[in-house]
mmCIF file of C-alpha atoms in Angstrom:
data_model
loop_
_atom_site.group_PDB
_atom_site.id
_atom_site.type_symbol
_atom_site.label_atom_id
_atom_site.label_comp_id
_atom_site.label_asym_id
_atom_site.label_seq_id
_atom_site.Cartn_x
_atom_site.Cartn_y
_atom_site.Cartn_z
ATOM 1 C CA ALA A 594 0.000 0.000 0.000
ATOM 2 C CA LEU A 595 1.144 3.538 -0.774
ATOM 3 C CA HIS A 596 1.204 6.084 2.030
ATOM 4 C CA GLU A 597 2.419 9.237 0.253
ATOM 5 C CA GLY A 598 0.681 12.548 0.747
ATOM 6 C CA ARG A 599 -0.818 11.853 4.160
ATOM 7 C CA ILE A 600 0.272 11.758 7.790
ATOM 8 C CA VAL A 601 -0.149 8.401 9.511
ATOM 9 C CA SER A 602 -1.858 8.815 12.881
ATOM 10 C CA ALA A 603 -0.985 6.955 16.061
ATOM 11 C CA GLN A 604 -3.965 4.627 15.680
ATOM 12 C CA GLU A 605 -3.043 3.801 12.087
ATOM 13 C CA LEU A 606 0.577 3.190 13.035
ATOM 14 C CA THR A 607 -0.541 0.743 15.720
ATOM 15 C CA GLY A 608 -2.516 -1.214 13.147
ATOM 16 C CA LEU A 609 0.340 -1.211 10.628
ATOM 17 C CA LEU A 610 2.865 -2.473 13.177
ATOM 18 C CA GLN A 611 0.544 -5.050 14.684
ATOM 19 C CA PRO A 612 1.734 -7.900 12.374
ATOM 20 C CA VAL A 613 5.323 -7.304 13.499
ATOM 21 C CA ILE A 614 4.399 -7.091 17.175
ATOM 22 C CA SER A 615 2.219 -10.219 17.097
ATOM 23 C CA GLN A 616 5.102 -12.416 15.850
ATOM 24 C CA ASN A 617 6.367 -13.797 19.138
ATOM 25 C CA SER A 618 9.353 -15.527 17.552
ATOM 26 C CA ARG A 619 10.680 -12.330 16.027
ATOM 27 C CA ASN A 620 13.249 -9.968 17.506
ATOM 28 C CA LEU A 621 12.852 -6.245 16.982
ATOM 29 C CA VAL A 622 15.603 -3.689 16.310
ATOM 30 C CA LEU A 623 14.669 -0.033 16.725
ATOM 31 C CA PHE A 624 17.000 2.570 15.207
ATOM 32 C CA LEU A 625 15.948 5.899 16.690
ATOM 33 C CA GLN A 626 17.324 9.377 16.130
ATOM 34 C CA ASP A 627 16.115 12.865 16.948
ATOM 35 C CA THR A 628 15.169 14.141 13.460
ATOM 36 C CA LEU A 629 14.577 12.451 10.110
ATOM 37 C CA SER A 630 12.427 12.965 7.014
ATOM 38 C CA ILE A 631 11.884 11.052 3.801
ATOM 39 C CA ASP A 632 13.382 14.030 1.956
ATOM 40 C CA ASP A 633 16.758 13.331 3.579
ATOM 41 C CA PHE A 634 17.117 10.207 1.439
ATOM 42 C CA THR A 635 16.213 11.781 -1.903
ATOM 43 C CA TYR A 636 17.883 15.155 -1.332
ATOM 44 C CA GLN A 637 21.231 13.778 -0.182
ATOM 45 C CA SER A 638 21.370 11.128 -2.899
ATOM 46 C CA GLU A 639 20.623 13.615 -5.683
ATOM 47 C CA SER A 640 22.997 16.315 -4.465
ATOM 48 C CA TYR A 641 26.250 14.482 -3.915
ATOM 49 C CA GLY A 642 26.505 12.008 -6.770
ATOM 50 C CA ASN A 643 28.686 9.008 -5.921
ATOM 51 C CA LYS A 644 28.758 9.827 -2.217
ATOM 52 C CA ASN A 645 25.234 8.601 -1.786
ATOM 53 C CA PRO A 646 24.017 8.317 1.811
ATOM 54 C CA PHE A 647 22.876 4.929 3.039
ATOM 55 C CA GLN A 648 25.299 2.993 0.887
ATOM 56 C CA ASN A 649 27.636 0.658 2.709
ATOM 57 C CA GLN A 650 30.983 -0.801 1.660
ATOM 58 C CA VAL A 651 30.553 -4.564 1.894
ATOM 59 C CA ASN A 652 33.178 -6.890 0.405
ATOM 60 C CA LYS A 653 34.562 -3.881 -1.513
ATOM 61 C CA MET A 654 31.217 -3.449 -3.279
ATOM 62 C CA SER A 655 29.081 -0.341 -2.838
ATOM 63 C CA ILE A 656 25.405 -1.125 -2.315
ATOM 64 C CA HIS A 657 22.374 0.896 -1.322
ATOM 65 C CA LEU A 658 21.843 -0.587 2.122
ATOM 66 C CA LEU A 659 18.261 0.369 2.894
ATOM 67 C CA GLN A 660 17.115 -0.408 -0.630
ATOM 68 C CA GLU A 661 18.867 -3.777 -0.453
ATOM 69 C CA ILE A 662 17.196 -4.567 2.885
ATOM 70 C CA LEU A 663 13.764 -3.577 1.584
ATOM 71 C CA GLN A 664 14.142 -5.714 -1.553
ATOM 72 C CA SER A 665 15.556 -8.781 0.217
ATOM 73 C CA SER A 666 13.171 -8.817 3.179
ATOM 74 C CA PRO A 667 9.919 -10.816 3.026
ATOM 75 C CA SER A 668 7.920 -7.681 3.739
ATOM 76 C CA SER A 669 8.617 -3.985 4.102
ATOM 77 C CA LEU A 670 6.777 -0.779 4.893
ATOM 78 C CA VAL A 671 7.764 2.837 4.182
ATOM 79 C CA LEU A 672 5.833 5.636 5.859
ATOM 80 C CA PRO A 673 6.950 9.052 4.548
ATOM 81 C CA ALA A 674 5.083 10.999 7.256
ATOM 82 C CA VAL A 675 4.019 9.823 10.710
ATOM 83 C CA ASP A 676 2.400 11.876 13.441
ATOM 84 C CA CYS A 677 4.984 13.125 15.955
ATOM 85 C CA GLU A 678 2.842 11.918 18.842
ATOM 86 C CA ALA A 679 3.037 8.359 17.499
ATOM 87 C CA THR A 680 6.809 8.256 16.996
ATOM 88 C CA ARG A 681 7.556 10.077 20.217
ATOM 89 C CA TYR A 682 6.120 7.274 22.319
ATOM 90 C CA LEU A 683 6.995 4.413 19.983
ATOM 91 C CA LEU A 684 9.416 2.829 22.450
ATOM 92 C CA SER A 685 6.848 2.865 25.253
ATOM 93 C CA PHE A 686 4.240 1.447 22.876
ATOM 94 C CA LEU A 687 6.506 -1.459 21.868
ATOM 95 C CA GLN A 688 7.325 -2.318 25.453
ATOM 96 C CA GLU A 689 3.670 -2.229 26.490
ATOM 97 C CA SER A 690 2.431 -4.249 23.509
ATOM 98 C CA ARG A 691 4.643 -7.294 24.104
ATOM 99 C CA VAL A 692 6.746 -8.750 26.859
ATOM 100 C CA LEU A 693 10.023 -7.719 25.257
ATOM 101 C CA LYS A 694 13.386 -8.378 26.798
ATOM 102 C CA LEU A 695 15.442 -5.211 26.383
ATOM 103 C CA ALA A 696 18.830 -6.436 25.177
ATOM 104 C CA ASN A 697 21.953 -4.440 25.977
ATOM 105 C CA ILE A 698 24.251 -3.280 23.196
ATOM 106 C CA THR A 699 27.813 -2.320 24.128
ATOM 107 C CA ASN A 700 29.689 0.004 21.760
ATOM 108 C CA LEU A 701 27.208 -0.862 18.973
ATOM 109 C CA ASP A 702 28.636 -4.375 18.776
ATOM 110 C CA VAL A 703 26.223 -7.305 18.927
ATOM 111 C CA SER A 704 28.811 -9.998 18.239
ATOM 112 C CA GLN A 705 29.226 -10.604 21.987
ATOM 113 C CA LEU A 706 25.562 -10.046 22.787
ATOM 114 C CA GLU A 707 23.838 -12.989 24.428
ATOM 115 C CA MET A 708 20.283 -13.335 23.172
ATOM 116 C CA ASN A 709 17.695 -15.928 24.013
ATOM 117 C CA THR A 710 16.185 -16.463 20.560
ATOM 118 C CA SER A 711 13.287 -18.434 22.037
ATOM 119 C CA GLU A 712 11.949 -15.181 23.478
ATOM 120 C CA PRO A 713 11.365 -11.864 21.702
ATOM 121 C CA ASN A 714 14.082 -9.274 22.251
ATOM 122 C CA LEU A 715 14.125 -5.536 21.701
ATOM 123 C CA LEU A 716 17.361 -3.878 20.594
ATOM 124 C CA VAL A 717 17.254 -0.086 20.825
ATOM 125 C CA VAL A 718 19.983 1.921 19.104
ATOM 126 C CA GLN A 719 19.990 5.674 19.767
ATOM 127 C CA LEU A 720 21.635 7.164 16.687
ATOM 128 C CA GLN A 721 23.699 10.340 16.509
ATOM 129 C CA SER A 722 21.810 13.616 16.778
ATOM 130 C CA LEU A 723 21.486 15.678 13.599
ATOM 131 C CA LEU A 724 21.667 19.353 14.464
ATOM 132 C CA SER A 725 19.620 21.734 12.348
ATOM 133 C CA GLN A 726 22.566 24.176 12.308
ATOM 134 C CA LEU A 727 24.803 21.715 10.451
ATOM 135 C CA THR A 728 25.468 22.197 6.762
ATOM 136 C CA GLU A 729 24.164 19.673 4.256
ATOM 137 C CA PHE A 730 27.717 18.528 3.523
ATOM 138 C CA VAL A 731 28.325 17.685 7.199
ATOM 139 C CA LYS A 732 24.938 15.964 7.418
ATOM 140 C CA LEU A 733 25.955 13.812 4.455
ATOM 141 C CA TYR A 734 28.869 12.294 6.315
ATOM 142 C CA MET A 735 26.783 11.897 9.457
ATOM 143 C CA PHE A 736 24.280 9.934 7.377
ATOM 144 C CA LEU A 737 27.143 7.797 6.054
ATOM 145 C CA PHE A 738 28.198 7.088 9.637
ATOM 146 C CA ILE A 739 24.619 6.174 10.582
ATOM 147 C CA ASP A 740 24.462 3.887 7.547
ATOM 148 C CA LYS A 741 27.617 2.144 8.731
ATOM 149 C CA ILE A 742 26.030 1.502 12.136
ATOM 150 C CA ILE A 743 22.840 0.113 10.598
ATOM 151 C CA GLY A 744 24.815 -2.087 8.215
ATOM 152 C CA SER A 745 27.143 -3.547 10.846
ATOM 153 C CA LEU A 746 24.347 -4.374 13.301
ATOM 154 C CA THR A 747 22.020 -5.948 10.763
ATOM 155 C CA MET A 748 24.783 -7.998 9.122
ATOM 156 C CA ASP A 749 26.001 -9.279 12.498
ATOM 157 C CA LEU A 750 22.494 -10.472 13.321
ATOM 158 C CA GLN A 751 22.145 -12.120 9.914
ATOM 159 C CA GLU A 752 25.483 -13.926 10.264
ATOM 160 C CA ARG A 753 24.367 -15.311 13.618
ATOM 161 C CA GLY A 754 21.165 -16.617 12.056
ATOM 162 C CA ILE A 755 18.883 -14.443 14.178
ATOM 163 C CA HIS A 756 15.537 -13.525 12.615
ATOM 164 C CA PHE A 757 14.595 -9.927 13.259
ATOM 165 C CA SER A 758 12.533 -6.972 12.103
ATOM 166 C CA VAL A 759 13.882 -3.426 11.883
ATOM 167 C CA ILE A 760 12.188 -0.082 12.516
ATOM 168 C CA TYR A 761 14.087 3.057 11.528
ATOM 169 C CA THR A 762 12.441 6.314 12.562
ATOM 170 C CA ALA A 763 12.910 9.565 14.473
ATOM 171 C CA VAL A 764 11.148 11.615 17.109
ATOM 172 C CA ARG A 765 10.612 14.702 14.957
ATOM 173 C CA PRO A 766 10.768 15.598 11.242
ATOM 174 C CA SER A 767 13.926 17.275 9.989
ATOM 175 C CA ARG A 768 12.180 19.062 7.128
ATOM 176 C CA ILE A 769 8.783 20.739 7.001
ATOM 177 C CA SER A 770 7.692 21.333 3.418
ATOM 178 C CA ARG A 771 6.378 24.777 2.551
ATOM 179 C CA ARG A 772 5.517 25.266 -1.123
ATOM 180 C CA THR A 773 6.210 28.693 -2.569
ATOM 181 C CA ASP A 774 2.982 28.801 -4.562
ATOM 182 C CA VAL A 775 0.594 28.492 -1.635
ATOM 183 C CA VAL A 776 -1.149 31.483 -0.167
ATOM 184 C CA GLY A 777 0.190 33.234 2.930
ATOM 185 C CA LYS A 778 -2.685 31.999 5.057
ATOM 186 C CA LEU A 779 -1.772 28.370 4.467
ATOM 187 C CA ARG A 780 1.862 29.087 5.354
ATOM 188 C CA ARG A 781 0.783 30.652 8.616
ATOM 189 C CA GLN A 782 -1.296 27.568 9.351
ATOM 190 C CA LEU A 783 1.698 25.299 8.733
ATOM 191 C CA MET A 784 3.895 27.290 11.096
ATOM 192 C CA ALA A 785 1.158 27.374 13.701
ATOM 193 C CA THR A 786 0.805 23.593 13.456
ATOM 194 C CA GLU A 787 4.536 23.163 13.995
ATOM 195 C CA GLU A 788 4.473 25.443 17.037
ATOM 196 C CA GLU A 789 1.435 23.667 18.459
ATOM 197 C CA ASP A 790 3.175 20.297 18.102
ATOM 198 C CA SER A 791 6.217 21.539 20.020
ATOM 199 C CA LEU A 792 3.958 22.372 22.973
ATOM 200 C CA SER A 793 1.830 19.241 22.911
ATOM 201 C CA TYR A 794 1.960 18.795 26.688
ATOM 202 C CA PRO A 795 2.352 21.227 29.604
ATOM 203 C CA PRO A 796 5.689 21.661 31.412
ATOM 204 C CA LEU A 797 6.445 20.022 34.724
ATOM 205 C CA ASN A 798 5.926 22.470 37.582
ATOM 206 C CA VAL A 799 7.087 22.387 41.196
ATOM 207 C CA THR A 800 5.041 24.423 43.652
ATOM 208 C CA THR A 801 5.609 25.731 47.161
ATOM 209 C CA GLY A 802 2.262 26.538 48.684
ATOM 210 C CA ASN A 803 0.245 28.297 46.000
ATOM 211 C CA PHE A 804 3.240 29.504 44.001
ATOM 212 C CA THR A 805 5.156 27.783 41.222
ATOM 213 C CA CYS A 806 8.904 27.958 41.818
ATOM 214 C CA ILE A 807 10.260 25.645 39.045
ATOM 215 C CA LEU A 808 9.155 25.023 35.461
ATOM 216 C CA PHE A 809 10.766 22.313 33.341
ATOM 217 C CA TYR A 810 9.994 21.265 29.763
ATOM 218 C CA ALA A 811 11.624 19.089 27.093
ATOM 219 C CA SER A 812 10.356 17.501 23.903
ATOM 220 C CA ASN A 813 12.715 14.545 24.407
ATOM 221 C CA PHE A 814 14.318 13.525 27.698
ATOM 222 C CA THR A 815 16.451 10.414 27.239
ATOM 223 C CA LEU A 816 19.323 8.777 29.121
ATOM 224 C CA LYS A 817 21.597 5.901 28.201
ATOM 225 C CA ALA A 818 23.403 3.879 30.856
ATOM 226 C CA ASN A 819 26.659 2.063 30.069
ATOM 227 C CA ASN A 820 26.228 2.811 26.340
ATOM 228 C CA SER A 821 23.484 0.193 26.158
ATOM 229 C CA VAL A 822 20.422 0.693 28.378
ATOM 230 C CA LEU A 823 18.149 3.359 26.876
ATOM 231 C CA ILE A 824 15.877 5.177 29.330
ATOM 232 C CA ASP A 825 13.202 7.387 27.752
ATOM 233 C CA LEU A 826 11.765 9.630 30.477
ATOM 234 C CA THR A 827 9.746 11.963 28.238
ATOM 235 C CA ASN A 828 6.360 10.305 28.646
ATOM 236 C CA THR A 829 6.868 9.570 32.349
ATOM 237 C CA THR A 830 7.960 13.114 33.167
ATOM 238 C CA PHE A 831 5.565 15.273 31.165
ATOM 239 C CA VAL A 832 2.573 13.225 29.994
ATOM 240 C CA THR A 833 1.712 10.784 32.773
ATOM 241 C CA GLN A 834 3.902 12.745 35.242
ATOM 242 C CA ASN A 835 4.695 9.514 37.050
ATOM 243 C CA VAL A 836 7.645 11.234 38.726
ATOM 244 C CA ASP A 837 8.279 12.349 42.294
ATOM 245 C CA SER A 838 9.456 15.954 42.531
ATOM 246 C CA SER A 839 8.717 16.422 46.240
ATOM 247 C CA SER A 840 12.430 16.547 47.111
ATOM 248 C CA SER A 841 12.910 19.699 45.034
ATOM 249 C CA GLU A 842 14.065 22.783 46.907
ATOM 250 C CA CYS A 843 13.320 26.411 46.098
ATOM 251 C CA SER A 844 14.807 29.646 47.415
ATOM 252 C CA ASP A 845 15.863 33.063 46.151
ATOM 253 C CA VAL A 846 19.495 31.945 45.855
ATOM 254 C CA ASN A 847 19.616 28.174 45.287
ATOM 255 C CA THR A 848 17.072 25.957 43.558
ATOM 256 C CA THR A 849 17.208 22.201 43.031
ATOM 257 C CA LEU A 850 14.876 20.308 40.718
ATOM 258 C CA SER A 851 14.750 16.692 41.881
ATOM 259 C CA LEU A 852 13.100 14.064 39.672
ATOM 260 C CA LYS A 853 12.733 10.567 41.162
ATOM 261 C CA TYR A 854 11.652 7.563 39.091
ATOM 262 C CA THR A 855 10.792 4.086 40.338
ATOM 263 C CA GLU A 856 11.961 1.230 38.073
ATOM 264 C CA PRO A 857 12.237 3.313 34.894
ATOM 265 C CA VAL A 858 13.612 0.224 33.091
ATOM 266 C CA ASN A 859 14.378 -3.355 33.981
ATOM 267 C CA GLY A 860 17.531 -3.629 36.087
ATOM 268 C CA ILE A 861 17.296 -0.150 37.664
ATOM 269 C CA ARG A 862 15.262 0.033 40.886
ATOM 270 C CA SER A 863 15.340 3.790 41.325
ATOM 271 C CA LEU A 864 16.709 6.786 39.505
ATOM 272 C CA GLU A 865 17.001 10.383 40.675
ATOM 273 C CA ILE A 866 18.034 13.312 38.479
ATOM 274 C CA ARG A 867 18.879 16.654 40.051
ATOM 275 C CA PHE A 868 19.233 20.033 38.330
ATOM 276 C CA LEU A 869 21.119 22.461 40.606
ATOM 277 C CA MET A 870 20.567 26.159 39.840
ATOM 278 C CA THR A 871 21.861 29.341 41.484
ATOM 279 C CA ASN A 872 20.858 32.995 41.369
ATOM 280 C CA LYS A 873 23.826 35.370 41.698
ATOM 281 C CA PHE A 874 24.535 39.050 41.153
ATOM 282 C CA TYR A 875 27.276 39.840 38.648
ATOM 283 C CA GLY A 876 28.845 43.292 38.781
ATOM 284 C CA GLY A 877 29.952 43.207 35.154
ATOM 285 C CA SER A 878 26.369 43.198 33.894
ATOM 286 C CA ALA A 879 24.904 44.856 37.017
ATOM 287 C CA ARG A 880 22.133 42.299 37.274
ATOM 288 C CA ASN A 881 21.264 38.861 38.661
ATOM 289 C CA TRP A 882 21.790 35.781 36.504
ATOM 290 C CA SER A 883 20.233 32.346 36.850
ATOM 291 C CA THR A 884 22.746 29.561 36.141
ATOM 292 C CA LEU A 885 22.370 25.800 35.898
ATOM 293 C CA ASP A 886 25.605 24.781 37.649
ATOM 294 C CA SER A 887 25.431 20.978 37.551
ATOM 295 C CA VAL A 888 23.299 17.925 36.873
ATOM 296 C CA GLU A 889 23.436 14.842 39.110
ATOM 297 C CA ILE A 890 22.218 11.302 38.477
ATOM 298 C CA VAL A 891 21.768 8.872 41.378
ATOM 299 C CA GLN A 892 21.080 5.241 40.465
ATOM 300 C CA ASP A 893 19.699 2.826 43.074
ATOM 301 C CA GLU A 894 20.790 5.288 45.813
ATOM 302 C CA GLU A 895 24.369 4.028 45.351
ATOM 303 C CA LYS A 896 25.930 5.132 42.073
ATOM 304 C CA PHE A 897 26.418 8.892 41.872
ATOM 305 C CA ALA A 898 27.194 10.700 38.604
ATOM 306 C CA ARG A 899 27.834 14.427 38.391
ATOM 307 C CA PHE A 900 28.010 16.647 35.314
ATOM 308 C CA ASN A 901 29.289 20.195 35.046
ATOM 309 C CA VAL A 902 27.232 22.379 32.755
ATOM 310 C CA SER A 903 28.374 24.871 30.133
ATOM 311 C CA VAL A 904 26.489 27.759 28.540
ATOM 312 C CA ILE A 905 23.247 27.361 30.494
ATOM 313 C CA SER A 906 22.537 30.749 32.048
ATOM 314 C CA ALA A 907 20.006 33.528 31.631
ATOM 315 C CA PRO A 908 18.977 36.753 33.355
ATOM 316 C CA ALA A 909 17.201 35.883 36.587
ATOM 317 C CA GLU A 910 13.910 37.251 35.248
ATOM 318 C CA TYR A 911 14.076 35.026 32.145
ATOM 319 C CA SER A 912 13.824 31.314 31.440
ATOM 320 C CA PHE A 913 16.504 29.392 29.578
ATOM 321 C CA HIS A 914 15.903 27.551 26.300
ATOM 322 C CA CYS A 915 18.162 25.397 24.161
ATOM 323 C CA GLN A 916 17.316 23.127 21.251
ATOM 324 C CA LEU A 917 19.863 20.435 22.165
ATOM 325 C CA VAL A 918 21.451 19.735 25.543
ATOM 326 C CA GLY A 919 23.473 16.648 26.407
ATOM 327 C CA THR A 920 26.810 14.928 26.701
ATOM 328 C CA SER A 921 27.565 14.958 22.970
ATOM 329 C CA ASN A 922 30.282 17.319 21.755
ATOM 330 C CA LEU A 923 27.945 18.533 18.996
ATOM 331 C CA ASN A 924 25.361 19.966 21.401
ATOM 332 C CA PRO A 925 25.303 23.764 21.858
ATOM 333 C CA ALA A 926 24.967 23.269 25.632
ATOM 334 C CA ARG A 927 27.049 20.412 27.033
ATOM 335 C CA LEU A 928 26.959 18.270 30.142
ATOM 336 C CA ILE A 929 30.602 17.559 31.010
ATOM 337 C CA PRO A 930 31.304 14.502 33.237
ATOM 338 C CA SER A 931 33.074 15.502 36.448
ATOM 339 C CA ASN A 932 33.588 12.021 37.940
ATOM 340 C CA ASP A 933 34.208 8.497 36.689
ATOM 341 C CA GLU A 934 30.601 7.347 37.163
ATOM 342 C CA ALA A 935 29.348 10.157 34.913
ATOM 343 C CA LYS A 936 31.332 8.704 32.009
ATOM 344 C CA ASN A 937 28.928 5.724 32.019
ATOM 345 C CA TRP A 938 25.947 7.946 31.196
ATOM 346 C CA ASP A 939 24.797 9.662 28.022
ATOM 347 C CA VAL A 940 22.177 12.391 28.311
ATOM 348 C CA PHE A 941 20.081 13.767 25.460
ATOM 349 C CA ILE A 942 17.549 16.573 26.003
ATOM 350 C CA SER A 943 15.909 18.357 23.086
ATOM 351 C CA SER A 944 13.950 21.630 23.272
ATOM 352 C CA LEU A 945 14.964 22.158 26.894
ATOM 353 C CA GLN A 946 13.344 25.068 28.722
ATOM 354 C CA ILE A 947 13.840 25.576 32.432
ATOM 355 C CA GLN A 948 13.206 28.360 34.929
ATOM 356 C CA GLY A 949 13.907 28.245 38.655
ATOM 357 C CA PHE A 950 13.432 31.872 39.749
ATOM 358 C CA ASN A 951 10.959 34.743 39.382
ATOM 359 C CA ILE A 952 8.092 32.750 37.872
ATOM 360 C CA GLU A 953 4.926 34.769 37.319
ATOM 361 C CA ASN A 954 1.418 33.513 36.511
ATOM 362 C CA ASN A 955 2.687 29.881 36.457
ATOM 363 C CA GLN A 956 4.191 30.450 33.005
ATOM 364 C CA PHE A 957 7.652 30.619 31.485
ATOM 365 C CA SER A 958 9.113 34.083 31.188
ATOM 366 C CA TYR A 959 10.831 35.358 28.067
ATOM 367 C CA ALA A 960 13.376 32.722 27.006
ATOM 368 C CA SER A 961 17.085 33.402 26.679
ATOM 369 C CA ASP A 962 18.322 30.989 24.004
ATOM 370 C CA CYS A 963 21.656 29.167 24.103
ATOM 371 C CA MET A 964 22.392 30.097 20.505
ATOM 372 C CA GLY A 965 24.512 33.240 20.531
ATOM 373 C CA PHE A 966 23.633 36.316 18.512
ATOM 374 C CA PHE A 967 26.612 35.920 16.183
ATOM 375 C CA THR A 968 25.713 32.734 14.350
ATOM 376 C CA PRO A 969 28.024 31.279 11.653
ATOM 377 C CA ALA A 970 25.827 32.839 8.966
ATOM 378 C CA ILE A 971 26.183 36.297 10.543
ATOM 379 C CA TRP A 972 29.957 35.889 10.821
ATOM 380 C CA MET A 973 30.198 34.888 7.155
ATOM 381 C CA GLY A 974 28.084 37.895 6.175
ATOM 382 C CA LEU A 975 30.307 40.242 8.197
ATOM 383 C CA VAL A 976 33.531 38.802 6.769
ATOM 384 C CA THR A 977 32.180 39.019 3.205
ATOM 385 C CA SER A 978 31.029 42.599 3.748
ATOM 386 C CA ILE A 979 34.435 43.610 5.133
ATOM 387 C CA ILE A 980 36.236 42.077 2.131
ATOM 388 C CA LEU A 981 33.930 43.847 -0.358
ATOM 389 C CA LEU A 982 34.294 47.118 1.568
ATOM 390 C CA TRP A 983 38.094 46.787 1.449
ATOM 391 C CA ILE A 984 38.009 46.167 -2.329
ATOM 392 C CA LEU A 985 35.765 49.216 -2.799
ATOM 393 C CA THR A 986 38.049 51.386 -0.649
ATOM 394 C CA TYR A 987 41.125 50.229 -2.517
ATOM 395 C CA GLY A 988 39.480 50.943 -5.883
ATOM 396 C CA ILE A 989 38.444 54.457 -4.817
ATOM 397 C CA HIS A 990 41.969 55.104 -3.530
ATOM 398 C CA MET A 991 43.498 54.003 -6.861
ATOM 399 C CA ILE A 992 41.095 56.201 -8.821
ATOM 400 C CA MET A 993 42.008 59.196 -6.676
ATOM 401 C CA GLN A 994 45.694 58.689 -7.554
ATOM 402 C CA LEU A 995 45.048 59.173 -11.280
ATOM 403 C CA THR A 996 46.349 62.495 -12.708
ATOM 404 C CA THR A 997 45.626 64.253 -16.003
ATOM 405 C CA ASN A 998 48.125 65.898 -18.380
ATOM 406 C CA SER A 999 48.943 69.537 -17.591
ATOM 407 C CA ARG A 1000 50.510 70.204 -21.011
ATOM 408 C CA PHE A 1001 49.133 69.503 -24.472
ATOM 409 C CA ASP A 1002 50.680 69.444 -28.000
ATOM 410 C CA ASP A 1003 49.936 72.408 -30.265
ATOM 411 C CA PRO A 1004 49.896 71.178 -33.911
ATOM 412 C CA LYS A 1005 50.736 74.715 -35.198
ATOM 413 C CA GLY A 1006 53.619 75.270 -32.829
ATOM 414 C CA PRO A 1007 56.866 73.533 -32.071
ATOM 415 C CA ALA A 1008 56.808 70.004 -30.704
ATOM 416 C CA LEU A 1009 56.275 69.723 -26.982
ATOM 417 C CA SER A 1010 59.283 68.426 -25.091
ATOM 418 C CA VAL A 1011 58.689 66.918 -21.653
ATOM 419 C CA PRO A 1012 61.831 66.325 -19.564
ATOM 420 C CA GLN A 1013 62.113 62.912 -18.020
ATOM 421 C CA THR A 1014 62.483 64.507 -14.608
ATOM 422 C CA GLU A 1015 58.873 65.546 -14.837
#
């Protein structure tokens, strides 16, 4: 069946995936990344010629990996557009639909993975984040790296004789099509729909008495323990709000957001995540600034991981917003491990917005974004303008140095003699 030109709803996706879920003898591999669209396949392949994304070098032969998998598999399904609500909670849906054993993957290598093939297993691979600020050329090579991961995992499973099904999707679309020939009203509706989707659920709030002292929101809140155990806390934190925030502390100087989870995944009894914020006066700017100093993760009340935080600060009257926050070096705002236990954790938070001071009317204040004013595009524009201005100045200077003749030949008089000294 063809599914172009329409968005598959959560109910339709459940029905389409039901044949895969009902096969008890099958294992399921979920490749999940933050953003992806069907246009990424066609655009990248048409723009870069031989360096086609999703082609893998196997036995010194270049093949189109995803196309090869789709053609060789007994059945396949391509959904160009799926509702964000459906993909956002896909992992929770898979775990609730079947009794799946979440298998651990270490360093993306399944060769040493012990799997009980008599029972269904779920392998979850959190792929590298694709930042919207990256150029298309950089995204190309990131897609090639993702293709290498998909190829190595699937081929290892095939060589071991393990039957499996694969789902490759993302939490949000990377491209939102806006045709140039549509009327302005329709374009405004598209942008409004995108904004409405980004605020599909209310933020988590911590109150003291009748006042809200902490607001916390994220479109994706995911942790990974020991490079293998994926913990998606988005639904638990913001939708069902099955989280204990009673240990949070609020004051005019120090604020701590404490989030406690009971058995978030199999093998972890309890998990607590703390966001430690301070409100200080800085003489250089002559105002108070709210700063997220550190993030702490406590597992089973024994293992303690601490992260230092960079570039997460805002005026005390504002909230802080950043599109990507986590342990990856590519994130604009990073969580830097400060002890050995922190090196065992990977944190990924998208569309983070947090405020711990001066909250009015139980709503976020104006957001100070992590992206600086001087973006790479602005710097390139300034550099280009300076170069053009220098060329113009040099040209005007050269024109001003031109001189005209002060003496002219008279055809009726004697020949004009100009000494060489002149």
